[in-house]
Short mmCIF file of C-alpha atoms and ligand atoms in Angstrom, two decimals:
data_model
loop_
_atom_site.label_atom_id
_atom_site.label_comp_id
_atom_site.label_asym_id
_atom_site.label_seq_id
_atom_site.Cartn_x
_atom_site.Cartn_y
_atom_site.Cartn_z
CA MET A 1 0.51 -0.09 0.03
CA VAL A 2 1.17 3.56 -0.69
CA VAL A 3 0.54 6.95 0.57
CA VAL A 4 -0.08 10.10 -1.37
CA MET A 5 1.16 12.62 -0.73
CA ARG A 6 0.48 16.53 -1.77
CA THR A 7 2.64 18.97 -2.96
CA ALA A 8 1.86 21.03 -0.46
CA ALA A 9 2.01 17.87 2.50
CA SER A 10 4.97 19.66 5.16
CA ASP A 11 7.51 17.33 7.51
CA GLY A 12 4.39 17.47 9.83
CA ASP A 13 1.95 15.89 7.89
CA ILE A 14 4.28 12.94 6.62
CA ASP A 15 4.84 12.40 9.78
CA ARG A 16 1.34 11.81 11.58
CA VAL A 17 1.34 9.38 8.03
CA VAL A 18 4.08 7.58 10.24
CA ASP A 19 3.19 7.45 12.70
CA ALA A 20 0.33 5.86 12.13
CA VAL A 21 0.84 3.01 10.60
CA THR A 22 4.47 2.69 13.39
CA ASN A 23 1.41 2.34 15.77
CA VAL A 24 -0.25 0.11 14.79
CA GLY A 25 2.74 -2.25 13.94
CA GLY A 26 3.49 -1.20 10.30
CA GLU A 27 6.48 0.18 8.60
CA CYS A 28 6.92 2.86 6.83
CA PHE A 29 9.13 4.44 3.75
CA VAL A 30 9.24 7.36 2.54
CA SER A 31 10.79 8.76 -0.56
CA ARG A 32 10.83 12.23 -1.89
CA GLY A 33 10.77 13.21 -5.78
CA ARG A 34 10.80 16.73 -6.59
CA HIS A 35 7.48 17.59 -6.39
CA GLN A 36 5.72 14.59 -5.01
CA THR A 37 6.51 12.42 -1.25
CA ILE A 38 5.46 8.94 -1.78
CA ILE A 39 5.23 6.78 1.64
CA GLY A 40 5.23 2.80 1.17
CA LEU A 41 3.68 0.78 4.14
CA VAL A 42 4.81 -2.81 4.24
CA GLY A 43 2.79 -4.67 8.04
CA ASP A 44 -0.32 -5.82 7.50
CA LEU A 45 -2.83 -4.75 5.55
CA THR A 46 -6.10 -4.82 6.44
CA GLN A 47 -4.56 -3.30 10.37
CA PHE A 48 -4.54 -0.50 7.22
CA ALA A 49 -7.54 -0.51 6.74
CA GLU A 50 -8.43 0.46 9.57
CA LEU A 51 -7.07 4.04 9.40
CA PRO A 52 -8.65 7.10 8.67
CA LEU A 53 -6.08 7.69 6.20
CA HIS A 54 -7.74 9.57 3.06
CA ALA A 55 -9.03 12.20 6.19
CA PHE A 56 -4.94 13.09 7.37
CA PRO A 57 -3.99 16.81 6.70
CA ASN A 58 -2.48 16.80 3.33
CA VAL A 59 -2.59 12.68 2.33
CA GLU A 60 -3.76 13.11 -2.00
CA ASP A 61 -4.43 9.86 -2.49
CA VAL A 62 -4.65 6.25 -0.48
CA ILE A 63 -3.68 2.87 -2.57
CA ARG A 64 -3.49 -0.55 -2.82
CA VAL A 65 -0.58 -1.11 -5.33
CA SER A 66 0.26 -5.44 -6.18
CA ARG A 67 3.28 -5.24 -7.80
CA ALA A 68 5.96 -6.27 -6.80
CA PHE A 69 7.51 -2.47 -7.21
CA LYS A 70 5.59 0.03 -5.13
CA LEU A 71 7.52 3.61 -4.76
CA VAL A 72 7.92 3.42 -8.82
CA SER A 73 5.38 2.18 -9.84
CA ASN A 74 2.69 4.45 -11.86
CA ASP A 75 -0.53 3.31 -9.55
CA ALA A 76 0.86 5.01 -6.95
CA GLN A 77 2.15 8.26 -9.30
CA PRO A 78 0.33 7.76 -12.72
CA ARG A 79 0.90 10.93 -13.11
CA PRO A 80 5.38 11.02 -15.47
CA SER A 81 7.88 12.57 -13.23
CA THR A 82 11.09 15.00 -14.27
CA VAL A 83 13.66 14.44 -13.02
CA GLU A 84 15.71 16.96 -12.36
CA VAL A 85 19.64 17.78 -12.79
CA ALA A 86 21.37 20.25 -11.23
CA GLY A 87 19.20 22.43 -13.25
CA ARG A 88 18.53 20.74 -16.93
CA ALA A 89 14.91 18.37 -16.95
CA VAL A 90 14.66 14.86 -18.46
CA GLY A 91 10.94 13.99 -18.27
CA ARG A 92 8.55 14.25 -20.54
CA ASP A 93 6.94 16.89 -21.57
CA THR A 94 11.10 17.51 -22.79
CA VAL A 95 13.90 15.28 -24.84
CA THR A 96 17.27 16.07 -23.56
CA LEU A 97 20.28 15.27 -24.68
CA LEU A 98 23.29 13.31 -22.18
CA ALA A 99 26.40 13.42 -23.83
CA GLY A 100 30.66 13.37 -23.71
CA PRO A 101 33.27 10.77 -23.99
CA CYS A 102 33.29 7.41 -22.50
CA ALA A 103 35.79 7.61 -20.58
CA VAL A 104 37.70 11.53 -18.76
CA GLU A 105 41.13 10.40 -20.68
CA THR A 106 42.87 13.21 -20.85
CA PRO A 107 41.82 17.59 -19.74
CA GLU A 108 42.39 19.09 -23.33
CA GLN A 109 40.17 15.30 -24.80
CA THR A 110 37.24 16.19 -22.03
CA ARG A 111 36.94 19.06 -22.80
CA ARG A 112 36.92 19.14 -26.92
CA ALA A 113 34.00 16.35 -26.15
CA CYS A 114 32.21 18.49 -23.32
CA GLU A 115 32.20 21.49 -25.96
CA MET A 116 31.21 19.00 -28.97
CA ALA A 117 28.70 17.59 -26.96
CA LYS A 118 27.12 20.95 -25.88
CA GLU A 119 27.35 22.80 -29.23
CA ALA A 120 25.16 19.98 -30.10
CA GLY A 121 22.12 20.93 -28.20
CA ALA A 122 23.56 18.57 -24.86
CA SER A 123 22.19 19.45 -21.82
CA ILE A 124 23.71 17.27 -19.32
CA LEU A 125 28.04 16.21 -19.99
CA ARG A 126 28.67 12.67 -19.70
CA GLY A 127 31.83 11.56 -19.31
CA GLY A 128 33.78 8.48 -16.53
CA ALA A 129 35.98 8.61 -14.14
CA TYR A 130 35.51 5.47 -12.91
CA LYS A 131 35.85 1.81 -15.78
CA PRO A 132 34.17 -0.75 -14.98
CA ARG A 133 36.06 -3.12 -17.95
CA THR A 134 35.79 -6.41 -18.59
CA SER A 135 39.03 -6.54 -18.75
CA PRO A 136 41.83 -5.96 -16.06
CA TYR A 137 44.99 -5.10 -17.98
CA ALA A 138 42.35 -2.27 -19.66
CA PHE A 139 42.43 1.02 -18.69
CA GLN A 140 40.27 1.61 -16.12
CA GLY A 141 39.46 5.32 -15.51
CA LEU A 142 41.50 7.78 -13.71
CA GLY A 143 39.31 8.09 -10.82
CA GLU A 144 38.92 11.68 -8.36
CA SER A 145 41.40 13.06 -10.69
CA GLY A 146 39.02 12.29 -13.52
CA LEU A 147 35.82 13.61 -11.70
CA GLU A 148 38.18 17.22 -11.67
CA ILE A 149 38.66 17.86 -15.42
CA LEU A 150 34.75 16.63 -16.07
CA GLN A 151 33.36 19.18 -12.98
CA GLU A 152 36.41 22.08 -14.35
CA VAL A 153 35.01 21.80 -17.43
CA SER A 154 31.25 21.30 -16.70
CA ARG A 155 31.20 24.65 -14.82
CA ASP A 156 33.12 26.41 -17.84
CA LEU A 157 30.22 25.01 -20.44
CA ASP A 158 27.16 25.75 -17.53
CA LEU A 159 26.21 22.01 -17.86
CA PRO A 160 25.56 20.11 -15.26
CA PHE A 161 27.34 16.15 -15.98
CA VAL A 162 25.98 11.84 -14.88
CA THR A 163 29.70 10.17 -14.08
CA GLU A 164 29.77 6.61 -13.55
CA VAL A 165 29.57 5.10 -10.23
CA VAL A 166 31.20 1.13 -9.39
CA THR A 167 31.79 0.67 -5.40
CA PRO A 168 29.39 1.75 -3.08
CA ALA A 169 33.31 2.20 -1.29
CA ASP A 170 33.26 5.67 -4.23
CA VAL A 171 30.21 7.09 -3.71
CA GLU A 172 30.92 9.42 -0.87
CA THR A 173 33.63 11.08 -3.46
CA VAL A 174 31.72 10.88 -6.41
CA ALA A 175 28.95 12.16 -4.96
CA ARG A 176 30.18 15.28 -4.01
CA ARG A 177 31.78 16.31 -6.95
CA ALA A 178 28.74 15.70 -9.18
CA ASP A 179 25.41 16.25 -10.69
CA MET A 180 24.49 12.62 -11.27
CA LEU A 181 25.46 9.29 -10.58
CA GLN A 182 25.43 6.75 -12.67
CA VAL A 183 25.22 2.61 -12.91
CA GLY A 184 26.12 0.98 -14.58
CA THR A 185 24.89 -1.98 -16.89
CA ARG A 186 26.92 -4.37 -15.26
CA ASN A 187 26.48 -3.15 -11.88
CA MET A 188 22.90 -2.80 -11.86
CA GLN A 189 21.78 -6.22 -9.49
CA ASN A 190 24.13 -4.25 -6.87
CA PHE A 191 22.15 -3.39 -4.47
CA GLN A 192 24.28 -3.12 -1.59
CA LEU A 193 26.31 0.25 -4.84
CA LEU A 194 21.76 1.04 -5.31
CA LYS A 195 21.81 1.15 -1.36
CA GLU A 196 24.36 4.02 -1.39
CA VAL A 197 23.20 5.69 -4.40
CA GLY A 198 20.23 6.43 -3.60
CA LEU A 199 21.23 7.92 0.14
CA ALA A 200 24.24 10.00 -2.28
CA GLY A 201 20.97 13.00 -2.28
CA LYS A 202 22.28 13.37 -6.15
CA PRO A 203 19.39 12.17 -8.96
CA VAL A 204 20.89 8.38 -10.15
CA LEU A 205 20.92 7.11 -14.43
CA LEU A 206 20.40 3.72 -13.70
CA LYS A 207 21.31 1.36 -16.77
CA ARG A 208 18.82 -1.64 -17.24
CA GLY A 209 21.07 -5.14 -16.90
CA MET A 210 22.05 -6.23 -20.91
CA THR A 211 20.70 -9.06 -19.31
CA ALA A 212 18.33 -8.31 -16.97
CA THR A 213 14.02 -8.73 -17.65
CA ILE A 214 12.36 -5.34 -17.74
CA GLU A 215 11.02 -6.15 -13.96
CA GLU A 216 14.10 -7.06 -12.32
CA TRP A 217 15.65 -3.66 -14.31
CA VAL A 218 12.59 -1.45 -12.14
CA MET A 219 12.66 -4.27 -8.96
CA ALA A 220 16.59 -2.56 -9.05
CA ALA A 221 15.07 1.04 -9.14
CA GLU A 222 12.88 0.41 -6.73
CA TYR A 223 16.50 -0.61 -4.62
CA ILE A 224 16.79 2.96 -4.61
CA ALA A 225 13.67 4.81 -4.06
CA HIS A 226 13.57 2.43 -0.99
CA THR A 227 16.30 4.40 0.92
CA GLY A 228 13.86 7.56 0.58
CA ASN A 229 15.53 8.87 -3.13
CA LEU A 230 13.15 9.15 -5.95
CA ASP A 231 15.34 11.07 -8.54
CA ILE A 232 16.07 7.83 -11.27
CA VAL A 233 16.28 7.70 -14.44
CA LEU A 234 15.86 4.69 -16.43
CA CYS A 235 18.48 3.91 -19.26
CA GLU A 236 18.02 1.57 -21.76
CA ARG A 237 21.54 0.32 -23.46
CA GLY A 238 20.92 -3.43 -25.09
CA VAL A 239 20.92 -6.12 -23.95
CA ARG A 240 23.21 -9.36 -24.66
CA THR A 241 21.26 -11.09 -28.12
CA PHE A 242 22.55 -13.88 -30.13
CA GLU A 243 23.28 -10.59 -33.08
CA PRO A 244 27.29 -10.58 -33.94
CA MET A 245 26.72 -7.54 -36.05
CA THR A 246 25.99 -4.90 -32.57
CA ARG A 247 27.94 -4.71 -29.53
CA ASN A 248 24.01 -5.99 -27.74
CA THR A 249 20.62 -5.25 -28.76
CA LEU A 250 18.29 -2.60 -28.16
CA ASP A 251 15.01 -2.94 -26.65
CA VAL A 252 13.15 0.07 -28.07
CA SER A 253 10.27 -1.93 -27.16
CA ALA A 254 11.65 -1.01 -23.45
CA VAL A 255 10.82 2.83 -23.33
CA PRO A 256 7.16 1.90 -23.80
CA VAL A 257 6.56 -1.58 -21.29
CA VAL A 258 8.40 0.82 -19.07
CA GLN A 259 6.03 4.22 -19.02
CA SER A 260 3.46 1.76 -18.95
CA LEU A 261 4.93 -0.01 -15.76
CA THR A 262 6.36 2.92 -14.10
CA HIS A 263 6.17 6.78 -14.03
CA LEU A 264 10.07 7.32 -13.76
CA PRO A 265 11.60 9.42 -17.18
CA VAL A 266 13.77 6.63 -19.70
CA ILE A 267 16.23 7.86 -21.96
CA ILE A 268 18.40 5.44 -24.24
CA ASP A 269 21.88 5.28 -25.18
CA PRO A 270 23.01 4.08 -28.99
CA SER A 271 25.93 4.62 -28.74
CA HIS A 272 26.77 0.77 -25.45
CA SER A 273 24.38 -0.90 -27.85
CA GLY A 274 24.73 -0.64 -31.26
CA GLY A 275 28.69 -0.01 -31.00
CA ARG A 276 28.79 1.30 -33.88
CA ARG A 277 28.66 4.97 -35.13
CA ASP A 278 27.19 4.39 -38.62
CA LEU A 279 24.04 3.82 -36.09
CA VAL A 280 24.09 6.33 -33.23
CA LEU A 281 21.66 8.41 -35.06
CA PRO A 282 19.35 5.69 -36.78
CA LEU A 283 19.04 4.82 -32.94
CA ILE A 284 18.84 8.36 -31.78
CA ARG A 285 15.97 8.72 -34.86
CA SER A 286 14.35 5.23 -32.80
CA ALA A 287 14.60 6.76 -30.27
CA ILE A 288 12.82 9.87 -29.84
CA ALA A 289 9.92 8.01 -32.01
CA VAL A 290 9.10 5.17 -29.90
CA GLY A 291 8.46 8.27 -26.15
CA ALA A 292 11.84 8.06 -24.96
CA ASP A 293 12.83 11.03 -22.96
CA GLY A 294 15.76 11.41 -23.79
CA VAL A 295 19.50 9.80 -24.60
CA ILE A 296 23.21 10.48 -24.00
CA VAL A 297 25.45 9.28 -26.53
CA ASP A 298 28.88 9.15 -27.25
CA VAL A 299 31.51 11.56 -28.33
CA HIS A 300 35.17 11.96 -28.95
CA PRO A 301 37.27 14.71 -31.02
CA ASP A 302 39.67 11.90 -31.62
CA PRO A 303 38.28 8.20 -32.14
CA GLU A 304 41.00 6.26 -33.01
CA HIS A 305 42.73 7.27 -30.44
CA ALA A 306 40.45 6.54 -27.46
CA LEU A 307 41.00 4.44 -25.28
CA VAL A 308 38.13 3.12 -24.59
CA ASP A 309 34.43 2.21 -27.49
CA GLY A 310 36.51 4.95 -29.41
CA PRO A 311 34.20 3.59 -32.45
CA GLN A 312 31.47 4.77 -31.14
CA ALA A 313 32.22 7.59 -30.75
CA LEU A 314 30.28 10.19 -32.71
CA VAL A 315 33.52 13.16 -34.60
CA ARG A 316 32.43 16.40 -34.30
CA GLU A 317 30.77 16.81 -38.25
CA ASP A 318 28.71 14.49 -37.21
CA MET A 319 27.63 17.56 -34.91
CA PRO A 320 26.02 19.81 -37.28
CA ALA A 321 23.68 16.11 -38.12
CA LEU A 322 22.56 14.87 -34.13
CA ARG A 323 21.67 18.79 -33.79
CA ASP A 324 19.18 18.29 -36.24
CA THR A 325 18.11 14.65 -35.74
CA LEU A 326 17.73 16.08 -31.89
CA THR A 327 15.66 18.97 -33.25
CA ARG A 328 13.86 17.71 -36.04
CA PHE A 329 11.91 14.36 -34.58
CA THR A 330 10.98 16.12 -31.31
CA ALA A 331 9.28 18.32 -33.50
CA ALA A 332 7.58 15.97 -34.79
CA VAL A 333 6.53 13.76 -31.52
CA GLY A 334 5.59 17.13 -30.16
CA ARG A 335 8.22 17.59 -27.85
CA THR A 336 10.77 20.47 -26.97
CA VAL A 337 14.58 19.15 -26.81
CA GLU A 338 15.75 20.39 -23.41
CA SER A 339 17.38 23.68 -24.06
CA ASP A 340 21.34 24.27 -23.80
CA GLY A 341 20.58 27.62 -24.00
CA VAL A 342 20.60 28.42 -27.26
CA ALA A 343 17.21 29.47 -28.55
CA THR A 344 14.79 26.49 -30.50
CA ASP A 345 11.58 27.95 -31.68
CA ARG A 346 8.79 26.52 -31.73
CA ALA A 347 9.15 24.84 -34.28
CA GLY A 348 12.15 23.02 -32.74
CA ARG A 349 14.90 24.78 -35.14
CA SER A 350 18.02 25.97 -34.02
CA PRO A 351 18.91 28.80 -34.46
CA GLY A 352 22.51 28.13 -37.56
CA TRP A 353 20.65 24.81 -38.42
CA GLY A 354 19.43 25.05 -41.15
CA LEU A 355 16.46 21.52 -41.14
CA GLY A 356 17.79 20.76 -44.74
CA ALA A 357 21.10 19.91 -44.21
C1 PEP B 401 28.89 3.94 -20.05
O1 PEP B 401 28.02 4.44 -20.26
O2 PEP B 401 30.07 4.45 -19.92
C2 PEP B 401 28.67 2.10 -19.61
C3 PEP B 401 29.74 1.82 -19.90
O3 PEP B 401 27.91 1.97 -20.10
P1 PEP B 401 26.98 0.98 -19.89
O4 PEP B 401 27.70 0.17 -18.13
O5 PEP B 401 26.02 0.24 -20.62
O6 PEP B 401 27.63 -0.61 -20.23
MN1 MN B 402 31.40 2.95 -22.65
#
């Protein structure tokens, strides 16, 4: 069962519900989103049924949720939620571009990649300072000095950044500097990491495990919500199949399925799913068409010499087409591109980028 509080609910209103439930032997999990607080009730439902929770001040609704996931379920909150990342939105009204290098390699490479991202219309930067690699001999990321580089570039370009955290021990360090924490595909069911990330007080980007079902993925989000943090964005990044022509198989149907189950925003990663530069723009078109709330894209100024994932990175010359695809397809689905400060007119056109290009 969940209690949905009105936007106007005070801490006192929330405490009143929690006290009433705990007095009858139940347990409460309070999750705070940007606009709404949801209280998950665990315990004997028959006892809760006796409580006049509907009549408590600033209670909007009391809902029995039969699904295994409760706090992220759209039974609990039918309105799609918008997650704010240092003032930039990821939600149902907009399409948000997150872009940057796969990995932070050097200050120059990071700056150039992030400038390219901004030029293409990104409103959130990406870049890995801690890299989860299949081989222990591969580049593992610059660690904290990579975070410093990201922070400096982010400050200079006036755009927030998301970066991956691979172990619970690093959560505090990463959360001190990053605007959003990413949990990668290989860690989707690292439950201790999910809990620590949830408690860090920053929005979370949760990638789908490459062999995870949609329900397992949404349950991983429930772990984060259970810590009290509802600022979660889901990311479909392709699943492992029998097909070797692509790195992973992008599951576009996951977007509407997730939207039918949860209120959380969902974005697509066309870079890690296809694993090929030539597939990135076609997959972005499919992502926007299917209703994704954003895309996260690898870009690199010199992919031939990239330490990680060069073959999938878009290059400088691709930026006009990236921007054009984003604005045109976003307009076609009746949304607006989450703005990077460059004015877009009502048709979604941006100055300087002809629609005929
Ligand atoms: C990444 O985004 O840098 C990354 C490692 O992605 P994934 O976890 O989806 O492989
Ligand atoms: Mn990568």
